[in-house]
XYZ file of C-alpha atoms in Angstrom:
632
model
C 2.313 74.285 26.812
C 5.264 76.618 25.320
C 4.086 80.073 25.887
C 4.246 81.982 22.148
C 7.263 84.429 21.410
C 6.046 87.847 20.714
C 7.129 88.979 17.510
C 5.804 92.228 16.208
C 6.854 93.310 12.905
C 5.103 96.762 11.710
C 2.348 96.305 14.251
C 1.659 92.612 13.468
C 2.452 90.262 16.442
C 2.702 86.192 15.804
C -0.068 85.839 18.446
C -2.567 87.502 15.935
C -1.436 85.761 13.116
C -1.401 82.001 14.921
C -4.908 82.789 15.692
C -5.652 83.992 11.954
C -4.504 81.073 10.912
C -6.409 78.527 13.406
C -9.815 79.992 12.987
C -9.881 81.928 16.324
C -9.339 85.673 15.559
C -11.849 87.722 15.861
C -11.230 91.126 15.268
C -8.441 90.517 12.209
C -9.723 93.780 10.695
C -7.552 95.875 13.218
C -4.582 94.139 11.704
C -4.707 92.943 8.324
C -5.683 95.496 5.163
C -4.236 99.228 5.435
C -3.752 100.980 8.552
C -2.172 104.130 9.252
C 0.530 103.630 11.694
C 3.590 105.973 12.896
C 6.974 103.844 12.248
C 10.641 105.059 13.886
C 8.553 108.602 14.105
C 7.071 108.314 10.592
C 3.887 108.442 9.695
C 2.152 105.756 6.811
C 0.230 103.157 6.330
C 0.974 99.821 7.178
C -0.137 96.714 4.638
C -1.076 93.226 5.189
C -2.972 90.647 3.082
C -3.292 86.786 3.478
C -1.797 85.144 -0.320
C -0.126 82.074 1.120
C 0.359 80.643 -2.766
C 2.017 84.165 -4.097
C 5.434 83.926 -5.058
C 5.349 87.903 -4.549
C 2.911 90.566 -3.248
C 3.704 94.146 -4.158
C 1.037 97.313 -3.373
C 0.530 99.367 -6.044
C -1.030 102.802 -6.513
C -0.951 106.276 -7.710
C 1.865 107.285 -5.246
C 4.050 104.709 -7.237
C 2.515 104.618 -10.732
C 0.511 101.937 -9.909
C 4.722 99.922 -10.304
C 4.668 96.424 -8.674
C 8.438 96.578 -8.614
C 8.453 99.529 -6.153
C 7.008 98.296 -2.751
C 7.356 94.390 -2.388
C 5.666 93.242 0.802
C 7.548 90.219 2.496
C 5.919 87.373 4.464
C 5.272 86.866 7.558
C 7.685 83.574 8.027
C 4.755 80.835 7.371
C 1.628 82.332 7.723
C 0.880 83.260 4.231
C 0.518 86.904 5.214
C 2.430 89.743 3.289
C 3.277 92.874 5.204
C 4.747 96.154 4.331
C 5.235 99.640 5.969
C 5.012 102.832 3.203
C 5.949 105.778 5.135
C 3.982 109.267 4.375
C 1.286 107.679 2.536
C -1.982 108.971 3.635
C -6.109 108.425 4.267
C -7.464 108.488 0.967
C -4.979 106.778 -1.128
C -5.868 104.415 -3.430
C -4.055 101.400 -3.802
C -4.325 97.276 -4.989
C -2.110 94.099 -4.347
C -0.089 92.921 -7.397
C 0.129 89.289 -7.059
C 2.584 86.533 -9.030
C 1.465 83.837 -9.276
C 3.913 80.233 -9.353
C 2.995 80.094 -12.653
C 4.102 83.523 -13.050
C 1.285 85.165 -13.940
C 0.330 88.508 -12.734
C -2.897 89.672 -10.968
C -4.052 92.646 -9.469
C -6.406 92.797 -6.530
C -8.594 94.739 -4.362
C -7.680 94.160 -1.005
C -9.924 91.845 0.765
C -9.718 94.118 4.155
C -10.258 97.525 2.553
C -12.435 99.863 4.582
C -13.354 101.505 1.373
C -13.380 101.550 -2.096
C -13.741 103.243 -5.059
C -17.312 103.976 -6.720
C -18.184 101.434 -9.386
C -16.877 100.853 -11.985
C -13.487 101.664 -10.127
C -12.506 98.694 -8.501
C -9.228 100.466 -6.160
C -9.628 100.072 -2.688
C -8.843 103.228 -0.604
C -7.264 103.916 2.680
C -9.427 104.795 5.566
C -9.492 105.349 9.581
C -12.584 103.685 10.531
C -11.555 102.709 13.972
C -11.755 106.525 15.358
C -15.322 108.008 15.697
C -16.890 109.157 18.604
C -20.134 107.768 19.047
C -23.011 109.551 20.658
C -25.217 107.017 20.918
C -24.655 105.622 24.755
C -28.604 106.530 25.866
C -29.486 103.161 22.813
C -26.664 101.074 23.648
C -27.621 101.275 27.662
C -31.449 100.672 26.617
C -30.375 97.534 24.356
C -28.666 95.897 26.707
C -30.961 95.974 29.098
C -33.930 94.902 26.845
C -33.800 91.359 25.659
C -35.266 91.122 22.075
C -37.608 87.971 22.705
C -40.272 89.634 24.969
C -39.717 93.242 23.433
C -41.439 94.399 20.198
C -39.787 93.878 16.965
C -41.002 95.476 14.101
C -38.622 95.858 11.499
C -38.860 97.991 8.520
C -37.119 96.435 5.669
C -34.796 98.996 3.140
C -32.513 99.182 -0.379
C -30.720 102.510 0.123
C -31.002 102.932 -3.713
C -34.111 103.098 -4.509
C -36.220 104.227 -1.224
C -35.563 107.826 -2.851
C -33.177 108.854 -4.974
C -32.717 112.100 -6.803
C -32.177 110.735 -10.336
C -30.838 107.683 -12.432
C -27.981 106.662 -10.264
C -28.114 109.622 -8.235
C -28.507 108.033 -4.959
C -29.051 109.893 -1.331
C -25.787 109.264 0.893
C -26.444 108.027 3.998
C -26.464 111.257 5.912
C -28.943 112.315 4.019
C -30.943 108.944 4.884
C -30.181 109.721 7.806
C -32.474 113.108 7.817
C -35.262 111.749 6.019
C -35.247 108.010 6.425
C -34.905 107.867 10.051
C -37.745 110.344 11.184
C -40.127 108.358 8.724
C -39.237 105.080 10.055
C -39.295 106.756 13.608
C -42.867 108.498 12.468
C -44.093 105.198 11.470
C -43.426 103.588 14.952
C -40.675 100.894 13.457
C -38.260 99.698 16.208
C -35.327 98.830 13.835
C -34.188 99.391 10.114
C -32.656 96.386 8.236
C -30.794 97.230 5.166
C -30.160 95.451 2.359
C -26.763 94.440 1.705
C -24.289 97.773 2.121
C -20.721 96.205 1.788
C -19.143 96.740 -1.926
C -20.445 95.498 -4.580
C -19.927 95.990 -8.495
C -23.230 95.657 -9.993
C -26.275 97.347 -8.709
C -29.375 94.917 -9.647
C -27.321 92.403 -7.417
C -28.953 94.773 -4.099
C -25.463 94.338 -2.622
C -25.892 90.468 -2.560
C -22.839 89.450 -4.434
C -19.831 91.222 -3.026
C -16.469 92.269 -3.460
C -15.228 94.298 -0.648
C -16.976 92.721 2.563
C -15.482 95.217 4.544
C -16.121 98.056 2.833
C -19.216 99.991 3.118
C -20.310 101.292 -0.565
C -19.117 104.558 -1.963
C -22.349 104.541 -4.203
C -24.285 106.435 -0.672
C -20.708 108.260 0.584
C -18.349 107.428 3.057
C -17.861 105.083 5.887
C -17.863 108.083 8.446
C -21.631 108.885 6.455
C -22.444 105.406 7.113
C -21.777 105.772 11.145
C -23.856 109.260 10.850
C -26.701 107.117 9.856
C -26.610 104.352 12.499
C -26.138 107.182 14.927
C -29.241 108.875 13.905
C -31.064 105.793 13.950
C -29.786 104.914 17.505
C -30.840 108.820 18.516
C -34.201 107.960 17.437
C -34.811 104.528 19.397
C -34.152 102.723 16.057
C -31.852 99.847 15.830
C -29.615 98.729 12.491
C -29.847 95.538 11.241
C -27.514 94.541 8.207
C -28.174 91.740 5.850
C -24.732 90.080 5.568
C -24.057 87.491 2.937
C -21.377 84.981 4.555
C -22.183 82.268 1.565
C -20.545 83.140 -1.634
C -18.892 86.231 -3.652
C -18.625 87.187 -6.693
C -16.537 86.077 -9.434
C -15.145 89.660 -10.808
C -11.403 89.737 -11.375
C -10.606 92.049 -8.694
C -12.127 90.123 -6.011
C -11.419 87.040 -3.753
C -12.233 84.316 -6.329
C -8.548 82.681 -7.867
C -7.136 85.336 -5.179
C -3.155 84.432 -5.165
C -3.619 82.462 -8.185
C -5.209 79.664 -6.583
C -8.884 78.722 -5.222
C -8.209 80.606 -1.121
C -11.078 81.412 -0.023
C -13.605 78.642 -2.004
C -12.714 74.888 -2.104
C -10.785 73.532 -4.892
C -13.428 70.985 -5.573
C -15.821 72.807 -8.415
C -18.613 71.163 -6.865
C -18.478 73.301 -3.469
C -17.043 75.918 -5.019
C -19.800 76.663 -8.009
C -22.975 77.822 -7.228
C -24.204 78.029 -10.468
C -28.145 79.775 -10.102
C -26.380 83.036 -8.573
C -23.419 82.978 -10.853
C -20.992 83.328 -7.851
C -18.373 81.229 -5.639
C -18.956 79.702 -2.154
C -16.777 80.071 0.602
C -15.031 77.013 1.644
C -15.471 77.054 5.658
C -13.336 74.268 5.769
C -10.529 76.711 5.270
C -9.374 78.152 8.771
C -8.298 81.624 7.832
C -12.028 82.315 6.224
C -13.711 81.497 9.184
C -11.410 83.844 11.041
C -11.929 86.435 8.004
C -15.841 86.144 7.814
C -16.049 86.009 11.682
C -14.253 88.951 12.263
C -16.145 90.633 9.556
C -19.521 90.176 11.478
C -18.184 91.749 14.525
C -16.635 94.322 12.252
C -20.116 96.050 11.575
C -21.078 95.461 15.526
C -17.843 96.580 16.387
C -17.299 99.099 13.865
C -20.706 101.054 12.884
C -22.681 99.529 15.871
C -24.943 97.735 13.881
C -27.510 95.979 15.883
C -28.132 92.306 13.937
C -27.452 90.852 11.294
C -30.041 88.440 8.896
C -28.439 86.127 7.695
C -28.929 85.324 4.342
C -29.519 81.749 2.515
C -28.649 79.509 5.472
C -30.303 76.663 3.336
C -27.694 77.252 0.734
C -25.300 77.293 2.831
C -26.411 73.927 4.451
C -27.404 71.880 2.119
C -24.404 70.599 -0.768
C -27.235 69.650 -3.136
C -29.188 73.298 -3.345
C -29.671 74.641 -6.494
C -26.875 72.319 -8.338
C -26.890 70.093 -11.533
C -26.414 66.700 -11.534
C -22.451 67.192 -12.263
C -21.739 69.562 -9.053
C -23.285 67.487 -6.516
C -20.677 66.348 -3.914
C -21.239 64.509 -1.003
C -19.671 64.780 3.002
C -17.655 62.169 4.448
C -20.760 60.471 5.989
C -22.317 59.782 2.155
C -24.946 62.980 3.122
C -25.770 66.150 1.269
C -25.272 67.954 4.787
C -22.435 70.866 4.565
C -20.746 69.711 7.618
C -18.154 72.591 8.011
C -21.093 74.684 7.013
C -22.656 74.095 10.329
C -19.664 74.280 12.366
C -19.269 77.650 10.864
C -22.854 79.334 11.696
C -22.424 77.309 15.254
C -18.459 79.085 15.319
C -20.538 82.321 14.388
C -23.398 82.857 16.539
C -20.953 81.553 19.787
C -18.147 84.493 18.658
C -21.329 87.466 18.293
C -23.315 86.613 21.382
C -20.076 86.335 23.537
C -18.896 89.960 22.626
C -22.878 91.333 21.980
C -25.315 89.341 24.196
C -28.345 91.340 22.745
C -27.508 91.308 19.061
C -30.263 89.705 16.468
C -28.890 87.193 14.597
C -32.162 86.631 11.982
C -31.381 83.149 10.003
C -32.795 83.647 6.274
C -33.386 79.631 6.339
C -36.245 78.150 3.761
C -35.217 74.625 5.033
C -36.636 72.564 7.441
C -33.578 72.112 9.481
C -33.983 71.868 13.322
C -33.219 74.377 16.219
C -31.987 76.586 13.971
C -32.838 79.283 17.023
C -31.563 76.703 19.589
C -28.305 77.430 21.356
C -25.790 75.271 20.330
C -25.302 73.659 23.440
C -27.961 72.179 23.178
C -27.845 71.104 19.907
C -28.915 74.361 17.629
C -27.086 76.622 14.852
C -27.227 79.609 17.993
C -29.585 82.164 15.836
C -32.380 83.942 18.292
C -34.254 84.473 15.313
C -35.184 82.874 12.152
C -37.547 83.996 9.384
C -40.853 82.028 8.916
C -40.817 80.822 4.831
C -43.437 78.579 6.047
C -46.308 81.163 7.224
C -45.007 83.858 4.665
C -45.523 81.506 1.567
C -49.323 79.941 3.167
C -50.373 82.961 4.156
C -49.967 84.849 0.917
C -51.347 82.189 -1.024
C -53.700 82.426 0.810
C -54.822 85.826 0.291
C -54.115 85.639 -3.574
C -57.009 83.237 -3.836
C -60.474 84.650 -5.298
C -62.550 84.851 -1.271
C -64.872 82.462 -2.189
C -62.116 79.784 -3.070
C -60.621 80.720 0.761
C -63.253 77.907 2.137
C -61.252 75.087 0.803
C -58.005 76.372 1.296
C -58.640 77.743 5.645
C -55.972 75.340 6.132
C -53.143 77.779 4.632
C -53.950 80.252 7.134
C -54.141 78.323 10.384
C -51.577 75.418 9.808
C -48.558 77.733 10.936
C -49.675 77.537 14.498
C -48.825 73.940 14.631
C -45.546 75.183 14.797
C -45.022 78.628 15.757
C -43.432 77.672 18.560
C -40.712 75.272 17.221
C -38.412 78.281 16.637
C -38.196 82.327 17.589
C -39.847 83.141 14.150
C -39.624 86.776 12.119
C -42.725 87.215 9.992
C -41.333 88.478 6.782
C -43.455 90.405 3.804
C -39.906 90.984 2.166
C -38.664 92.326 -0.984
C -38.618 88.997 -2.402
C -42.302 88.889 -2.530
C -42.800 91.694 -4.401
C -40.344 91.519 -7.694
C -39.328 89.387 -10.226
C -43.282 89.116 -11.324
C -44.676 88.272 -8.270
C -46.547 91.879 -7.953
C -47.090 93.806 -4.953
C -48.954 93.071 -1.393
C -51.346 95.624 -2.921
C -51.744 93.818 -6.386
C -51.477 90.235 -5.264
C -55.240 90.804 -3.264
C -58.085 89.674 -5.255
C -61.413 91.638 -6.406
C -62.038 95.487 -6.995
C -59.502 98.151 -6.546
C -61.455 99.196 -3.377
C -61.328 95.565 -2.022
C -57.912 94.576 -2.673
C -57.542 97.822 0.443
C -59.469 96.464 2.453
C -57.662 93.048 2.373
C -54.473 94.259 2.570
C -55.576 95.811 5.718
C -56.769 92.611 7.091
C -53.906 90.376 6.117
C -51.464 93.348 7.469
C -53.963 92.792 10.912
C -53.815 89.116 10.648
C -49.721 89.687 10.054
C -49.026 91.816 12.974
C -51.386 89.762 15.836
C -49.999 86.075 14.585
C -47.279 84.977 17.078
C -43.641 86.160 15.669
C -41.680 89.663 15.536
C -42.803 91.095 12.179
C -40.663 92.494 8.608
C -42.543 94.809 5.955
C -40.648 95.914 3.060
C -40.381 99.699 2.482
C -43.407 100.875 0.207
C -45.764 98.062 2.025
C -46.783 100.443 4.369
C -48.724 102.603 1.572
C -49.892 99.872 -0.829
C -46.806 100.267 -3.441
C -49.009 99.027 -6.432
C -46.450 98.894 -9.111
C -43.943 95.783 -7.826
C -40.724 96.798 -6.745
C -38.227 98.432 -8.940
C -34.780 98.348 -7.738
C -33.475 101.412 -10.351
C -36.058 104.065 -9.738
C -37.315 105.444 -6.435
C -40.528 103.467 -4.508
C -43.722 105.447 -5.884
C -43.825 107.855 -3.651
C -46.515 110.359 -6.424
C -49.393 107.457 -5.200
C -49.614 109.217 -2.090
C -51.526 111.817 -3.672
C -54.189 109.416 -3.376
C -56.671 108.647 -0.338
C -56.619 105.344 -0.970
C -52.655 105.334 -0.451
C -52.743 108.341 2.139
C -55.103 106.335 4.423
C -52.962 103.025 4.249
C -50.383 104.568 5.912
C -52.303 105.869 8.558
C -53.545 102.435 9.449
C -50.342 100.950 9.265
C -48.952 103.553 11.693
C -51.915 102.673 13.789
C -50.953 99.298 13.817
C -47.644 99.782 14.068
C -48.577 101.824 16.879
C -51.151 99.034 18.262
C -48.551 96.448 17.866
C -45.865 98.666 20.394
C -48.463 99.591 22.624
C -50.125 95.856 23.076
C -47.686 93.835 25.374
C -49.696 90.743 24.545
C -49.241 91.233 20.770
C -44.949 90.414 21.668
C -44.410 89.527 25.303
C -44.835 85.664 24.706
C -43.733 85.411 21.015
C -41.884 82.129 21.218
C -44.439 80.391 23.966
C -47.168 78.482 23.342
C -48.783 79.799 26.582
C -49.294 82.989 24.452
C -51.611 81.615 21.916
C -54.889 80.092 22.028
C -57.611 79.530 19.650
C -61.379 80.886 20.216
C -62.764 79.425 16.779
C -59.833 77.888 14.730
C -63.012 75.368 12.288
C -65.169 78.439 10.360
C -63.649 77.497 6.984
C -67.582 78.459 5.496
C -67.164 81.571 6.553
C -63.589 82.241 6.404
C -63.592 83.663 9.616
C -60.612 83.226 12.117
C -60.585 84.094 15.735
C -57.776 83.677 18.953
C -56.158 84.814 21.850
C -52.957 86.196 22.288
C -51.813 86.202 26.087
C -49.116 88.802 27.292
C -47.568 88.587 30.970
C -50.295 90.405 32.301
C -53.004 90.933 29.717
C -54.848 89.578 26.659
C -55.894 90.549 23.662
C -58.638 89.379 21.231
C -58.234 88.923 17.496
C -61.274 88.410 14.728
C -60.473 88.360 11.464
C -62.700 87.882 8.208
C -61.389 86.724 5.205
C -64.693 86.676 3.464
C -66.414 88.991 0.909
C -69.754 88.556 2.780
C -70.664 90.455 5.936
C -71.437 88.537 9.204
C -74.125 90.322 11.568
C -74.224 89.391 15.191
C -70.933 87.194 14.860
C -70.783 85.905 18.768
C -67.507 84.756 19.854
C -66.270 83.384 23.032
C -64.028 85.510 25.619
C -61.733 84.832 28.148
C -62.814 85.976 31.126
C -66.373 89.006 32.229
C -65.638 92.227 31.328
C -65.548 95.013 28.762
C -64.032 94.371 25.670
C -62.132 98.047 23.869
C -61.489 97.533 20.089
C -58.036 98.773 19.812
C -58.456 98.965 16.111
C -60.913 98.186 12.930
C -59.069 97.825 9.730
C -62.687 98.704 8.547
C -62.738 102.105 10.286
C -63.503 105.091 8.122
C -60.246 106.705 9.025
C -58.601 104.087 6.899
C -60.789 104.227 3.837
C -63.214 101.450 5.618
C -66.924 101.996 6.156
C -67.151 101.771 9.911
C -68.142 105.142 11.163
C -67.783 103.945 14.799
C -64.306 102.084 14.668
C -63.564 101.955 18.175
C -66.418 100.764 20.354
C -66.251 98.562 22.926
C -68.216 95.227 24.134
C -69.714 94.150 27.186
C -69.289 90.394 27.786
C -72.605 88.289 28.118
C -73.187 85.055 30.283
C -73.779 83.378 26.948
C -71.413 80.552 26.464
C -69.910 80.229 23.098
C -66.900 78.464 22.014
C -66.751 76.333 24.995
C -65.881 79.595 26.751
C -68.856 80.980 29.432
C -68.327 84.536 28.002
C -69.056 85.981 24.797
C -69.255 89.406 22.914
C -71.087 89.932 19.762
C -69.552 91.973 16.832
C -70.454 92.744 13.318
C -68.031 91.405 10.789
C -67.837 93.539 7.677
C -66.073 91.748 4.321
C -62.414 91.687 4.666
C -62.315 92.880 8.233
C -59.488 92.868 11.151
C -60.327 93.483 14.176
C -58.259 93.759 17.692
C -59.612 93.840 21.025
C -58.471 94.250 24.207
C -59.599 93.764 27.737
């Protein structure tokens, strides 16, 4: 094989750019957009952008009057990349491509590799230095890679920077000043990571950051990038990790952004069928095309890379894999075996997951999948897309059906809360309560219980129980952990006055309690993804609603009743593992927590009494609507 001539013009080198263009580069962020570079002993910014079908690229700004015809970038012999040094241009400049089209048309664009941007409704990208910082977070980093995320705990606390507080209408809190009050509450609460909601640019707000324009770029709406590394430091210096949800599917269709970039479809296929998704309004990526898998690659380990974000969920993997999702009739296009699968799709998130856990072993990749496709948490050597993690649709839509019904329609229905252990095991699963479940109509955790305001407490608690002992790392969406009653509303601040209440006041405390159960109860996490860790002690009691089972840690075991009923059940004998004494580790019933248990932490001496085929057995009282978790 001819070893590749080294060409380096303004920084670039035809090494970079062959692998830009074959799907294989990595890191193309330290290259391509605006950099500031010293040329011949000057100082500037160097400029490069991928427009293969321009007939000319110029950069445009306020240090030329915004002038195509004063800084014409030239191309990279056949590469489709324009480059151009502009000597004594500075950080903080703002600046756009002018594009001509063949047709001769002329376009003006943010730059696809901009580090940062201008607040909506600007639409200018801005130069910025976002490879310098000096972390301070080595003491996380060493403790992450030495801690393997399928036998740790995983208890992620789900956020939208806009509207956890804010200080008005559209008066957001930057991230460092998330960083001073979000971080010790999440810290406080006893969450091990933070995932945020979409943060890379985006023009319209009630999209949460899910349809994008600069996926590099951090948005100015909560300050600036260096803000944004303040905040994942923080986290980091509070044994908090950062997960990101990262949108890889589609972008937006706004003038200034990737769709039509040079003129032509680029970066979505030129088949309106792939390219449309019509329900979101928004263009998918074609990963077909080489040069966006090297783009969208490189952007993941950007924000590993970059702001030392910890994982990444992944969102609508079933979109992305399935041709047919969501389309009419007229878009539906088929792959070259006759089948609705997205073939290049695949190869992508298989591409993807490879590139991450190569450079970041202990990264979470969380797949937001609602299909039933297999081994999506299977490496892909064996066959799998390569996530370690996938959300569990299944269990999340049962189980809260579940819960909405009136109690004493739960007989006929026991079913929806005990068929997701036929296959907990079949993947590493998250347990999501998300912000999906609580807008758009669907009402709160709070609201969606049944019965009296009092009750709909005390099965909240229970379910939240039930939620954090059922095999799978766990998600709660900011405001869950209080009993947010009012659904969530993504332009005012969570309702943060309710805790002025008992009611709300004491919900908290029991979900830092179990929060702080959940950490402190290797059996509750140890053997998530086994089926060694899970066993049933009475799986049948659809009459009384009543659920009981065994979760098995490396070295210890734990107990779980729960009682989805409205009636009490006095002298409730259930079989245990093994003699001994049995320590409730907590009562969602206890009177701490607005329950009516005045002694919530007693413990249980086991009797020679078989029950459940087991020779051992305990004897509790079951209030309505009560969790309990036990451990020996």
């Amino acid at each position: 094989m001819q070893r590749m001539t080294l060409s380096i013009k303004d920084g670039l080198t035809e090494e970079e750019l062959y692998l830009f263009n074959t799907g294989s580069s990595y890191h193309s962020y330290r290259f391509m957009g605006a950099h500031l570079k010293k040329q011949d002993g000057v100082e500037g910014v160097r400029f490069a952008v991928w427009a293969p079908h321009a007939a000319s690229v110029s950069v445009v700004g306020d240090f030329n009057g915004w002038n195509g015809g004063e800084h014409v970038m030239s191309p990279f012999g056949n590469t489709g990349v324009h480059h151009l040094f502009i000597p004594h241009l500075r950080e903080g400049e703002l600046y756009k491509y002018e594009l001509r089209t063949r047709k001769g048309e002329t376009l003006v664009k943010s730059d696809p590799y901009a580090f940062y941007s201008e607040r909506r409704p600007g639409t200018a990208s801005i130069v910025a230095d976002v490879l310098d910082y000096d972390w301070d977070d080595g003491v996380w980093q060493e403790h992450k890679a030495s801690s393997p995320p399928y036998s740790s705990p995983l208890l992620i606390y789900e956020v939208h920077a806009g509207s956890w507080k804010i200080k008005g209408k559209e008066y957001f809190y930057t991230y460092e000043e998330l960083a001073a009050e979000l971080v010790p509450y999440a810290a406080e609460m006893g969450y091990t990571h933070i995932e945020l909601m979409p943060l890379a640019e985006h023009p319209l707000d009630q999209s949460w950051g899910y349809q994008i324009t600069g996926f590099y770029s951090p948005t100015s709406r909560y300050g600036t990038p260096r803000q944004l590394k303040k905040l994942v430091e923080s986290c980091h210096r509070h044994n908090i990790g950062v997960i990101l949800d990262w949108v890889p599917g589609h972008f937006c269709k706004d003038s200034h952004g990737l769709r039509l970039f040079d003129g032509e479809p680029l970066f979505e296929s030129k088949v309106p069928g792939l390219a449309e998704l019509p329900l979101w309004g928004t263009t998918a990526f074609d990963f077909s095309i080489l040069e966006v898998v090297s783009f969208l690659i490189s952007n993941a380990v950007f924000w590993m890379d970059v702001y030392h974000i910890d994982g990444l969920r992944v969102d609508a993997v079933a979109n992305m894999l399935n041709l047919h999702m969501d389309k009419p009739q007229h878009l539906l296009t088929y792959n070259k075996l006759g089948g609705k699968e997205n073939m290049d799709a695949l190869a992508f998130l298989k591409k993807l997951n490879e590139t991450v856990f190569h450079y970041y072993p202990n990264t979470l990749m969380l797949a937001e999948d609602s299909s039933a496709w297999p081994a999506v948490t299977s490496p892909t050597y064996l066959g799998g897309l390569g996530f370690n993690f996938k959300w569990n649709m299944g269990w999340m839509n049962d189980s809260l059906r579940y819960m909405e019904l009136e109690p004493d329609q739960r007989p006929h229905h026991h079913h929806l809360i005990t068929f997701s252990l036929c296959y907990a095991f079949s993947e590493n699963y998250v347990l999501p309560l998300s912000h999906d479940e609580v807008v758009h109509g669907k009402r709160s955790l709070l609201n969606k219980m049944p019965g009296t305001y009092e009750e709909k407490f005390h099965q909240l608690r229970l379910f939240y129980g039930y939620w954090i002992s059922h095999p799978g790392k766990k998600l709660l969406f900011m405001g869950g952990e209080w009993g947010q009653f009012d659904e969530w509303k993504d332009g005012d601040q969570l309702d943060w006055m309710v805790l002025q209440y008992k009611s709300h006041t004491s919900m908290r405390e029991y979900v830092s309690a179990l929060n702080s159960a959940y950490r402190n109860t290797p059996s509750l996490w140890e053997r998530d993804a086994e089926p060694e860790g899970f066993e049933w002690v009475d799986v049948h009691n659809a009459e009384h609603a009543i659920i009981s089972f065994i979760r098995r840690g490396l070295s210890s075991s734990s107990l779980v009743v729960a009682n989805f009923s409205r009636r009490a059940c006095t002298n409730y004998r259930v079989g245990v593992p093994e003699t001994g004494i049995y320590r409730t580790v907590l009562n969602s019933d206890d009177s701490v927590f607005g329950g009516c248990c005045e002694d919530g932490l007693e413990s249980f001496v086991s009797e020679d009494i078989p029950w459940h085929g087991r020779d051992q057995s305990i004897c509790l009282n079951l209030p309505p609507f009560t969790f309990i978790l036990l451990t020996i």
